[in-house]
XYZ file of C-alpha atoms in Angstrom:
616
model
C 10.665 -0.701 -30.798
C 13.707 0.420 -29.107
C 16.339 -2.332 -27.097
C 17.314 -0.821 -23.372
C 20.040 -2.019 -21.288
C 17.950 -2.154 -18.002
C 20.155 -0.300 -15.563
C 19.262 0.293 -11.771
C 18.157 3.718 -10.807
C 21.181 5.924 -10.025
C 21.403 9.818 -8.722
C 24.791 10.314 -10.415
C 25.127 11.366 -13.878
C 25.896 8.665 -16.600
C 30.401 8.435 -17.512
C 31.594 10.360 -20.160
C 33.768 8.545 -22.840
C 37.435 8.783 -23.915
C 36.557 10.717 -26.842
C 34.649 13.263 -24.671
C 36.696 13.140 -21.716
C 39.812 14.378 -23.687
C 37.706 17.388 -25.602
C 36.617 18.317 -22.555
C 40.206 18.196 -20.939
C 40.941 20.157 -23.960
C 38.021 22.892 -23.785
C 38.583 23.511 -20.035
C 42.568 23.821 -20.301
C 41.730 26.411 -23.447
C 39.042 28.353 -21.479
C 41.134 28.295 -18.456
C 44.194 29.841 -19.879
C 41.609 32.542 -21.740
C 39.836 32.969 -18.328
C 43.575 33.601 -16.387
C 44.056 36.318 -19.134
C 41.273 38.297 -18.256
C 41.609 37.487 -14.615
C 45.594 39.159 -15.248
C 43.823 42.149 -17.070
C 40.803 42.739 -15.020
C 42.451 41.351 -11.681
C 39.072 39.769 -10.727
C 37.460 36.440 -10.931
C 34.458 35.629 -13.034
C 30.933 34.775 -10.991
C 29.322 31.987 -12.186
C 26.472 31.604 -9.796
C 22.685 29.798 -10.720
C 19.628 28.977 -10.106
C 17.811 25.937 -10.991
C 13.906 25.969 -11.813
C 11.566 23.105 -13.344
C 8.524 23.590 -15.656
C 6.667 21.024 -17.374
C 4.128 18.252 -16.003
C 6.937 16.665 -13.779
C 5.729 16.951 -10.025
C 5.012 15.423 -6.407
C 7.408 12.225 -5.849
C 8.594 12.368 -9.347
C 10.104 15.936 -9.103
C 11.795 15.009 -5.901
C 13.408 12.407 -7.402
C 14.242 14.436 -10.323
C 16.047 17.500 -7.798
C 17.713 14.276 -5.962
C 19.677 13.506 -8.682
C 20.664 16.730 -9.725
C 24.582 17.794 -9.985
C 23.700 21.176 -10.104
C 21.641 21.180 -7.291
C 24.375 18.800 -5.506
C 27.089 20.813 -6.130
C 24.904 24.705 -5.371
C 28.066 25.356 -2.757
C 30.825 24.036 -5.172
C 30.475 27.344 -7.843
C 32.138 25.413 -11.540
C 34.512 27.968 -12.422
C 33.489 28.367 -15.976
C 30.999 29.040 -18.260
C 31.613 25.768 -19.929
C 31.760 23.621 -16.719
C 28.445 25.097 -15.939
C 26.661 24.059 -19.082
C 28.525 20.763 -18.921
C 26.558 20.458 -15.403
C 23.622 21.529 -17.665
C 23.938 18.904 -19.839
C 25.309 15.840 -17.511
C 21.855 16.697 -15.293
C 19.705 16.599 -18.383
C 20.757 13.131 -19.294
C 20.522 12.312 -15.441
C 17.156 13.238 -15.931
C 16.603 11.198 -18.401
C 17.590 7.927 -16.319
C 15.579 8.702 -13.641
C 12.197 8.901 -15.734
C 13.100 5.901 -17.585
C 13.575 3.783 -14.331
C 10.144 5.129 -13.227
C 8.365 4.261 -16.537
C 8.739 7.412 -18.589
C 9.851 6.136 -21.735
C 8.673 8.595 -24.421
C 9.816 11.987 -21.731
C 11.228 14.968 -23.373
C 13.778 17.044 -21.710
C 14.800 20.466 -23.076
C 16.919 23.483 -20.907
C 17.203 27.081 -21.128
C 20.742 28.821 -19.709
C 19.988 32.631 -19.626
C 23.290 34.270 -19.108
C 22.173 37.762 -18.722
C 20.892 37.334 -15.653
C 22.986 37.118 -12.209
C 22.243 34.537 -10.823
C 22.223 32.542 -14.111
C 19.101 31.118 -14.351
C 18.509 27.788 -15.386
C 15.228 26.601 -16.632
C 14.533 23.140 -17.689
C 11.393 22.070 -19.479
C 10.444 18.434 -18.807
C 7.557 16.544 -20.314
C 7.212 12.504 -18.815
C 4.986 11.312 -21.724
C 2.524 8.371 -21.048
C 4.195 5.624 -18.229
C 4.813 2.595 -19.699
C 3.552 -0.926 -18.478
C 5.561 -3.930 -18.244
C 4.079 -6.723 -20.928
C 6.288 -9.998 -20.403
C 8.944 -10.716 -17.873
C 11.113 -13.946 -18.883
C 14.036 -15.822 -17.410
C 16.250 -18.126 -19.543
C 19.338 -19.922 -18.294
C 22.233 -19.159 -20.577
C 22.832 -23.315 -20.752
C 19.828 -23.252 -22.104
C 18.545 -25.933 -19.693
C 15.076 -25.620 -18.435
C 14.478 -23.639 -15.487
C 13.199 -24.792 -12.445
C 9.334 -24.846 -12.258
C 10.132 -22.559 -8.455
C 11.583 -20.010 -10.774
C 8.195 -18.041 -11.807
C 6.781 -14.629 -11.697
C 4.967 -15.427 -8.710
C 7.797 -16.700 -6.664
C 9.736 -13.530 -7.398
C 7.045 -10.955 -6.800
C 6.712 -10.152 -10.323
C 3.561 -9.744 -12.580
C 2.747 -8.594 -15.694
C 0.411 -5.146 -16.166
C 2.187 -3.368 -13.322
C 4.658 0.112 -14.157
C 7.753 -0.727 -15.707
C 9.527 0.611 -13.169
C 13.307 -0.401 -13.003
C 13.472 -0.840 -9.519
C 10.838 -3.593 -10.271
C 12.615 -5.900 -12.830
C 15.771 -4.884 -10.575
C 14.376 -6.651 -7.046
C 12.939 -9.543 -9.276
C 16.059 -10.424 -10.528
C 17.597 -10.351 -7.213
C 14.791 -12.776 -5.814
C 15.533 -14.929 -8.597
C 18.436 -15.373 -7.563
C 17.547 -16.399 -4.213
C 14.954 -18.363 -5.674
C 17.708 -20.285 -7.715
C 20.265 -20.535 -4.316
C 17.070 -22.539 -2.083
C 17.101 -24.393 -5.120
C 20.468 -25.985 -5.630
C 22.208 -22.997 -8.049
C 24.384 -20.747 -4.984
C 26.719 -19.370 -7.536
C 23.581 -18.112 -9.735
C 23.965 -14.610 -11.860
C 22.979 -12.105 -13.808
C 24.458 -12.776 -17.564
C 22.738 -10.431 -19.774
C 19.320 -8.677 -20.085
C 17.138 -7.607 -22.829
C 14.799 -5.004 -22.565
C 12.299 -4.058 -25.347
C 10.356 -0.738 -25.205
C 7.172 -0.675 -27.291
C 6.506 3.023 -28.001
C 3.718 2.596 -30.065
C 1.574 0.114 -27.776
C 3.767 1.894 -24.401
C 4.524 -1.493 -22.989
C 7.702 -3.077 -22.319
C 9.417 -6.880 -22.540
C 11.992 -8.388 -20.060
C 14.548 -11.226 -20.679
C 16.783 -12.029 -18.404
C 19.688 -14.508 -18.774
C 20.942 -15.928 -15.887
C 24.500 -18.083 -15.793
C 23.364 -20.547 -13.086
C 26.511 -22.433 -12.290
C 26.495 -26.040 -11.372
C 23.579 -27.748 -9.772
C 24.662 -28.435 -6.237
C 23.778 -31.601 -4.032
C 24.539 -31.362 -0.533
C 27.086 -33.985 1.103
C 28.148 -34.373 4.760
C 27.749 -31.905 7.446
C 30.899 -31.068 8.726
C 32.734 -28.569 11.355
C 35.713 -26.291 12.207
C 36.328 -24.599 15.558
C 35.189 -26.446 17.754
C 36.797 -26.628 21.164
C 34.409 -27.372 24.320
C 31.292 -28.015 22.160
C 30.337 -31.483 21.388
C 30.462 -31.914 16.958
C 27.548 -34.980 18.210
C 25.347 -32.617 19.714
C 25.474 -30.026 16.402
C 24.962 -32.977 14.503
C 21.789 -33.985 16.823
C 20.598 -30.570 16.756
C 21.090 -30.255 12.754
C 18.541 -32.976 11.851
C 20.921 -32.852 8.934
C 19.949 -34.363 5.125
C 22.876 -35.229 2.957
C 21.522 -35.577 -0.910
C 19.203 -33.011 -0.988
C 19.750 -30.399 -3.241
C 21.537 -27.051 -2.005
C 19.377 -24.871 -0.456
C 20.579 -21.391 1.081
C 17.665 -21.099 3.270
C 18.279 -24.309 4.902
C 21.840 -22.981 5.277
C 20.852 -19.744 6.883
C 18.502 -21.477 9.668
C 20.916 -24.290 10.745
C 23.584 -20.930 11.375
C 20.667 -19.018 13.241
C 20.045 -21.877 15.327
C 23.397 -22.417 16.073
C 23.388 -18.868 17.243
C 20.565 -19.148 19.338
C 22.426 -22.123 21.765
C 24.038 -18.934 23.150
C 27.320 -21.270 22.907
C 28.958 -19.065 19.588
C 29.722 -16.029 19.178
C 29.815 -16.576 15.513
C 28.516 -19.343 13.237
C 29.564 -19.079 9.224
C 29.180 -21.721 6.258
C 33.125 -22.216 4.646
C 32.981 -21.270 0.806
C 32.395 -23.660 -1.136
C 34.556 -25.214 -3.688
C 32.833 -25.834 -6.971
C 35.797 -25.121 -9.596
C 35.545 -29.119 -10.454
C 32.181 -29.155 -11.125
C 30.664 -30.138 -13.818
C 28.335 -27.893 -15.435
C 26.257 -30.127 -17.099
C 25.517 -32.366 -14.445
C 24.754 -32.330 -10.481
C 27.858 -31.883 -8.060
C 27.834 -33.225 -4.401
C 29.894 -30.918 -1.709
C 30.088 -31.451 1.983
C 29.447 -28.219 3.696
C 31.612 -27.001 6.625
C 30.109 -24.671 9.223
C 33.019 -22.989 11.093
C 32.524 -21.571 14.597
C 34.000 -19.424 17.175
C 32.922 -20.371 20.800
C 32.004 -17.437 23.316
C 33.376 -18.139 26.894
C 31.108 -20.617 28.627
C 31.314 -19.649 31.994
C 30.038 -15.884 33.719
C 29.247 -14.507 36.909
C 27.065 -11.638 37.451
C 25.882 -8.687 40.170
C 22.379 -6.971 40.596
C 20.424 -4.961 42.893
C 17.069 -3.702 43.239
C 15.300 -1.228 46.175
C 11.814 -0.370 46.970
C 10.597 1.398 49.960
C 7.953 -1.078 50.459
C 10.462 -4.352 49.794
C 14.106 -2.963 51.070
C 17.632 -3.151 49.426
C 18.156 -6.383 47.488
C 21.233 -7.905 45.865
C 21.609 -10.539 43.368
C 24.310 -13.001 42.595
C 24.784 -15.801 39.746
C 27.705 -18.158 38.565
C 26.771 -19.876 35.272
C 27.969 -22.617 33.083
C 26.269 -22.724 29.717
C 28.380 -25.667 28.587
C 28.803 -28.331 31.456
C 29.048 -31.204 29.483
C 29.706 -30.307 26.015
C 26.382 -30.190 25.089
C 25.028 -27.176 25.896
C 23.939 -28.203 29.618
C 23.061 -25.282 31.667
C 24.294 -25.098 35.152
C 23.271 -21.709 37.343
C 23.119 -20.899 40.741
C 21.309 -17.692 42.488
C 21.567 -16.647 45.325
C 19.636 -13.695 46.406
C 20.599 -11.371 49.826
C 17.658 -9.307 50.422
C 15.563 -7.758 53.506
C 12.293 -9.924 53.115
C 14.001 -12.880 51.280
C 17.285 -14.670 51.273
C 17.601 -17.666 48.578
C 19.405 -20.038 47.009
C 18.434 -22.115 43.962
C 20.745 -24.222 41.848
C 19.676 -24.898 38.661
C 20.173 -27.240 35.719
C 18.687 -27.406 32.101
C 19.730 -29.331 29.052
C 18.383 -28.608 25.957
C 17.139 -30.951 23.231
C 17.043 -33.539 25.802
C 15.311 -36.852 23.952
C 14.655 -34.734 20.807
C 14.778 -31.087 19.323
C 12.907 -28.226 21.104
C 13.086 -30.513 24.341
C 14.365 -29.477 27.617
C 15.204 -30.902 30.835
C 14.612 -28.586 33.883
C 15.946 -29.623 37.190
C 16.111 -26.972 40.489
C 17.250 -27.370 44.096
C 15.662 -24.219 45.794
C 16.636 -23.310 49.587
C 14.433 -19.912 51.348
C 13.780 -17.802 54.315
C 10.852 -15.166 53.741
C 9.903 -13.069 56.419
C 6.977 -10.244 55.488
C 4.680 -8.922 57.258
C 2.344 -11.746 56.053
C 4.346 -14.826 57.650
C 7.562 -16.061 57.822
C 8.757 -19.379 55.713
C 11.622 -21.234 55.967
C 11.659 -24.088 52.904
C 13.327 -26.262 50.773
C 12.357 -27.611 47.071
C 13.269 -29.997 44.750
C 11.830 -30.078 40.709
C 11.913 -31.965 37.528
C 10.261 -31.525 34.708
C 10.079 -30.754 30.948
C 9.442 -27.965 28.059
C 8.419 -28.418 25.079
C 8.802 -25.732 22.152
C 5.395 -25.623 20.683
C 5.165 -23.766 16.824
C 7.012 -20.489 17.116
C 5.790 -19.241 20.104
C 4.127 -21.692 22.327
C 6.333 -23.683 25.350
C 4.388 -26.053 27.246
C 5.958 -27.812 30.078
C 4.903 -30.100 33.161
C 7.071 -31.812 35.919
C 6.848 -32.698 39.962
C 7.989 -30.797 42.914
C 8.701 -31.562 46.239
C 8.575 -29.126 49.027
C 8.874 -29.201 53.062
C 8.552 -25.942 54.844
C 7.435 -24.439 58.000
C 5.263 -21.154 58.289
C 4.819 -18.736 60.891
C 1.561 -16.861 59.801
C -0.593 -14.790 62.114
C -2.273 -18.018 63.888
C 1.024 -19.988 65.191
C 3.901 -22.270 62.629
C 3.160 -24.815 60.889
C 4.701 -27.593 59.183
C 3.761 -29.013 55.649
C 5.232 -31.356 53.176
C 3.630 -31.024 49.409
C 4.120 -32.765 45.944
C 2.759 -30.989 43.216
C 2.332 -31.252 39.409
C 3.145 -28.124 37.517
C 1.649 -27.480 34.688
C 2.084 -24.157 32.240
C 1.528 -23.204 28.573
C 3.848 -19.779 27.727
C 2.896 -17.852 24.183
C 5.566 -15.224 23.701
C 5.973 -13.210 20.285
C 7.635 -10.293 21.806
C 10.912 -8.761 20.410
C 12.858 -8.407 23.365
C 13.606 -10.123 26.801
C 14.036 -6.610 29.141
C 12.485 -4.033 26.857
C 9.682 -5.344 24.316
C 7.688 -3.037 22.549
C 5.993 -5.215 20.013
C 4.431 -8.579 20.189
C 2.082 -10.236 23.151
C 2.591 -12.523 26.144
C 0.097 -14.730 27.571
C 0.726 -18.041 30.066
C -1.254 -20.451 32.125
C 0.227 -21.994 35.373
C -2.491 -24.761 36.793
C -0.710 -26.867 39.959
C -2.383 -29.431 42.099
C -1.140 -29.900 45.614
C -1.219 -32.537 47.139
C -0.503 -32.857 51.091
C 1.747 -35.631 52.352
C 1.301 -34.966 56.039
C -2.221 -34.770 58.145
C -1.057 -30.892 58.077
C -0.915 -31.063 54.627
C -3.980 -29.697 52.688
C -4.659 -30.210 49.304
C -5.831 -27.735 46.626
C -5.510 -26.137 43.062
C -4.264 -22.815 42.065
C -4.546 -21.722 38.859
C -3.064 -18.234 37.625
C -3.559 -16.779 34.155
C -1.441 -13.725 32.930
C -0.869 -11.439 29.797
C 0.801 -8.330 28.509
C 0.788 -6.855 25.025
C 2.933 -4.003 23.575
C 1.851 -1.778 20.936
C 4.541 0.599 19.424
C 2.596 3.945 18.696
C 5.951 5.955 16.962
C 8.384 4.978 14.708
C 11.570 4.170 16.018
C 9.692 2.835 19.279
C 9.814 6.528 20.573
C 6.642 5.778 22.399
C 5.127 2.173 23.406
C 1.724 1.321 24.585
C 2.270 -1.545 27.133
C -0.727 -2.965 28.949
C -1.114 -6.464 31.236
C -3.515 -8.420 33.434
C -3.257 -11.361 35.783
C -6.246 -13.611 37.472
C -5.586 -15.886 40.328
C -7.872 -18.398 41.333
C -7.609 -21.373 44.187
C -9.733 -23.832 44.805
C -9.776 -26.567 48.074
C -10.107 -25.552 51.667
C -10.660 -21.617 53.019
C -8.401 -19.499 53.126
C -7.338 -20.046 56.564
C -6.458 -23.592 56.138
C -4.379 -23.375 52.932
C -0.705 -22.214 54.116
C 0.108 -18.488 53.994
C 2.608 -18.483 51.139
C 0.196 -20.232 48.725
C -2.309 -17.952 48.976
C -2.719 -14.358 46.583
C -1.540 -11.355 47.423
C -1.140 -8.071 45.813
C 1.156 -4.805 45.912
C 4.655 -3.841 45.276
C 6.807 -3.414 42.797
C 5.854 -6.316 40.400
C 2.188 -5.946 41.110
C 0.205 -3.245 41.833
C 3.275 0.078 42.641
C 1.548 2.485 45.006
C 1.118 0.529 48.284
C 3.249 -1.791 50.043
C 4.927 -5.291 49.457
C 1.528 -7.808 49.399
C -1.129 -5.041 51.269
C -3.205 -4.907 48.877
C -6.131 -7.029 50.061
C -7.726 -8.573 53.119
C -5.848 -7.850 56.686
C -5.845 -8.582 60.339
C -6.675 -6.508 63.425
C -3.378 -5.307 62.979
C -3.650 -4.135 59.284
C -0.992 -7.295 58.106
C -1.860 -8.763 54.840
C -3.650 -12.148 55.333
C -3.615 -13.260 51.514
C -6.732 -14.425 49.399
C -8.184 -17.483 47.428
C -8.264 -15.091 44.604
C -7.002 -12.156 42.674
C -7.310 -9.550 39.917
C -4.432 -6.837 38.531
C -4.675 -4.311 35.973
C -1.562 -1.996 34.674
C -0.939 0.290 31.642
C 1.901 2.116 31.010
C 3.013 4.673 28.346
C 6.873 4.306 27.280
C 8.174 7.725 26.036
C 11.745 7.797 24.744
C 12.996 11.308 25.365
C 16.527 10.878 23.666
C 18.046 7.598 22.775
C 19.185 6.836 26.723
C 16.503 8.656 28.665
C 12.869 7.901 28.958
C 9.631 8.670 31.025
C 6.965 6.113 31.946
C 3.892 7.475 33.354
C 1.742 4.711 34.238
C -1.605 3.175 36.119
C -2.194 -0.259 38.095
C -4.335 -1.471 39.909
C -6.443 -4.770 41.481
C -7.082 -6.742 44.558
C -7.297 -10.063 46.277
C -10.631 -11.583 47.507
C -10.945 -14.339 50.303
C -13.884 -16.099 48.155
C -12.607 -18.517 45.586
C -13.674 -16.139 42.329
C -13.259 -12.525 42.759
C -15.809 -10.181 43.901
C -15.811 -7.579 41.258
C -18.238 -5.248 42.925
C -15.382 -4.714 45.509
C -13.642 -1.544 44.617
C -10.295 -1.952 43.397
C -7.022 -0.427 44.371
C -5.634 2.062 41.936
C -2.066 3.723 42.108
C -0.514 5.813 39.279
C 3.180 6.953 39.476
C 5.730 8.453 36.364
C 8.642 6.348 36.160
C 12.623 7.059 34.557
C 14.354 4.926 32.160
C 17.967 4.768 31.490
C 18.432 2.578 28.444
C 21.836 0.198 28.643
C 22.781 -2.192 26.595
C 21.734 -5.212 29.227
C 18.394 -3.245 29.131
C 16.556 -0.370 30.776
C 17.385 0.521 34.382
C 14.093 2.004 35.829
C 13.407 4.141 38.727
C 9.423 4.261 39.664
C 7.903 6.666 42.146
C 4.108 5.840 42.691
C 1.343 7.147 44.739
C -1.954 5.048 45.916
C -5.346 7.037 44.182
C -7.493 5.550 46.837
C -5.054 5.967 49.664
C -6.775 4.220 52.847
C -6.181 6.078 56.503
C -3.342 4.709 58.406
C -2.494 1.437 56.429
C -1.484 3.497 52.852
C 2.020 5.427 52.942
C 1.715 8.742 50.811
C 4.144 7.463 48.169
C 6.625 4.713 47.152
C 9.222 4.368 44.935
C 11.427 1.078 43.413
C 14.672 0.797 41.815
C 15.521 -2.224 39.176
C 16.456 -3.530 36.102
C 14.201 -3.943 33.130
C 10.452 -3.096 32.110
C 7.968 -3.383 35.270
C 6.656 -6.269 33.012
């Protein structure tokens, strides 16, 4: 049996000694002096070109590795400017070689060179035989105290197991987790203190010990903060659902600063160091720990714009507060300046309202819509509440009150509703603007109910999803699909007021035909909406360089005046190729889009929009 010091894998050659450092010194100030005397009586310099070959049974992934961490194949630009410093690369890349094997099992390996100086290039051939790979037998872990280890600490919980290659990178990322291991379990200032590594060459297997100093045994305290200026230290402590006397735990740790993070109110959340130098190593020590922040600015106003030939120019403005009260309160108005639509809505949301993964939504919402479809003048007032559900789900319900009066094709009307809206979200997607992984799938069911003889009452019910598949690595090209079903059930279609009802086309719906065409219309080709509707899209995101991409894409659908939707009715299809300019906000997108089943005098022969973000 031979005794290893278990060393990660390296692609530099191993440090010489003193002893050899200074005979070298020596050799290459002897040879250099000899080499300047023949340069002063020849008057030219010495070649001392190479080439590097390998023979043996070394090959595939191995050999690459092997040619990695050579010197001399490093340094093929860098000529040495002796014989001797040549060999000496010889030599330094034959014990290189050695390493590397070792750390990929190779024990028994046997490594022998051939320098043929008669030949120009020098030719360098090395002869390298791995031997049988070795298996790992027994992987321990002691604690130089000599206390007993946590029962957390085992092979299983640091991805270890016996049988497998005794690979060094192996023991190496065990030990590592181990250490984690030990920090979720109340040791942070856990290390490596020695190893012992025994190499079996007659059975080919290999032992592991490995000593770890784990420091004191930490116990949690007080939750404490530095920093803070606008934010509330109540509502960090509300949010924290802190435990004082549990054992340290570094996962723990790590989620309370990620959620912090997430409020949007920091723009950096760290834990202070802690201070064990008067703790006592045989024993548990109890230490408050200090989370120190540095608030972003709370307040921001913002510009956008959008254009679509079937929708007009559009701007956008907002003025947000994202700290109102100290707590994280939310106040945001919109208002929006557009051909079809002017609106105002003032907002409000506090977060963790009651309890954790709670919000209170609250929205004052003034409009004027005029389409070709009617023409609405309204005013809304909500309340209600989400609820984070798992990882992914929100739920959420309130009440809304609306009054509004519609000009549709028929005469104006006036209505007053209350309504209960209810929704389930499920969102595992990776980004807000630009996803391109994960799924998205939501339920909105609302009962109206009419508070004037005017006043109908009904459901509506609408049911969407998207998913995005990255196809390439480096998300150089996304599969995106989505679909969306509308249903509505109560009086005809006629009866229930124009803005209620479905309607299709445009730039968030189906690109290719105008804002909300797609559908039934009047004698005069206007969109009359539906009591129910169906839309398809697909879209292939192609990133050409890192700020420039190409979206060709399909959509299509329709909108039925029957309750369910008539799929024997053809749909309407349009296809377009769309350009994306990537930004750090996200993509800005310019979509040109033609209808495929283009109908005579109600169709124009192409359309194109202009926004911000994904179409969906």
């Amino acid at each position: 049996m031979r005794r290893f010091k278990f060393l990660e894998r390296t692609l530099r050659p191993p440090r010489c000694n003193f002893v050899f450092l200074f005979l070298t010194l020596l050799s290459f100030g002897v040879h250099s002096s000899a080499r300047a005397q023949d340069q002063a009586t020849s008057g030219e310099s010495q070649s001392y070109g190479y080439e590097v070959s390998f023979s043996g049974d070394v090959q595939g992934d191995l050999l690459s590795l092997i040619e990695e961490s050579s010197r001399l194949k490093q340094l093929k630009d860098k000529l040495p400017s002796s014989l001797a410093a040549l060999k000496r690369r010889v030599r330094e890349d034959s014990e290189g070689f050695d390493k590397v094997l070792r750390s990929e099992g190779y024990y028994d390996n046997t490594i022998s060179y051939d320098v043929d100086e008669s030949q120009r290039p020098i030719n360098i051939v090395y002869e390298i035989k791995t031997g049988p790979q070795f298996y790992l037998n027994s992987f321990r872990i002691i604690f130089k105290s000599g206390k007993q280890i946590p029962s957390a600490l085992n092979n299983a919980n640091i991805g270890i197991s016996t049988g497998v290659v005794a690979r060094s990178e192996v023991v190496v990322e065990a030990k590592n987790r181990a250490i984690v291991v030990l920090a979720d379990h109340g040791y942070p200032d856990a290390k490596l203190a020695d190893q012992d590594v025994v190499v079996d060459f007659a059975t080919q297997k290999m032992d592991v010990t490995l000593v770890l100093d784990e420091g004191p045994r930490l116990v949690v305290g007080n939750l404490e903060f530095e920093g803070l200026k606008d934010v509330d230290a109540n509502y960090l402590q509300q949010l924290s659902q802190w435990k004082a006397g549990i054992l340290y735990n570094a996962k723990i740790i790590d989620e309370l600063r990620r959620k912090y993070l997430r409020t949007g109110l920091f723009e950096a959340v760290r834990m202070k160091p802690l201070d064990t130098t008067n703790a006592a190593r045989d024993g548990t020590y109890v230490t408050p720990i200090t989370m120190i922040f540095v608030e972003r600015e709370h307040k921001s106003v913002g510009l956008g714009a959008s254009f679509s030939t079937s929708e007009g120019a559009g701007t956008q403005f907002f003025w947000e507060n994202r700290n109102t009260f100290g707590q994280g309160e939310k106040l945001r108005a919109d208002l929006t300046v557009a051909e079809i639509r002017q609106q105002l809505k003032l907002g409000f949301n506090k977060p963790n309202y009651l309890r954790n993964n709670q919000s209170l939504n609250a929205n004052i919402n003034i409009k004027h819509e005029d389409t070709d479809a009617y023409e609405e003048k309204s005013v809304s007032a909500f309340v209600g509440i989400d609820r984070k559900w798992g990882q992914h789900w929100t739920v959420g319900g309130g009440l809304e009150l609306e009054l509004s009066e519609i000009q549709d094709e028929d005469d104006t009307e006036s209505y007053a509703f209350a309504s209960i809206p209810l929704s389930a979200r499920y969102d595992s997607t990776n980004d807000l603007l630009d996803p391109t992984t994960g799924f998205r799938f939501g339920v909105t069911a609302t009962p109206y109910y009419g508070l004037t003889a005017a006043s109908p009452e009904f459901f509506k019910t609408e049911i969407d999803g998207s998913t995005y598949y990255s196809i390439l690595d480096d998300d150089r090209l996304v599969f995106a699909t989505r679909g969306k079903i509308g249903l509505l059930a109560g009086d005809s279609s006629s009866d229930i007021p124009a803005t209620k009802r479905f309607y299709a086309g445009g730039g968030g719906s189906i690109r290719g035909y105008e804002h909300q065409t797609v559908g039934p219309l009047n004698s005069s080709d206007d969109p009359v909406g539906g009591r129910s509707l169906v839309e398809f899209g697909a879209e292939a995101r192609v990133r050409v360089t890192e700020d420039i991409g190409l979206v060709p894409f399909i959509e299509g659908g329709n909108v039925y005046d029957s309750a369910v939707p008539d799929f024997f009715e053809n749909f309407q299809w349009g296809a377009g190729l769309g350009l994306r300019y990537y930004t750090a906000i996200g993509p800005i997108r310019l979509d040109v889009a033609v209808p495929l089943n283009r109908r005579k005098d109600i169709d124009d022969a192409w359309q194109f929009y202009v926004s911000i973000g994904q179409a969906f």
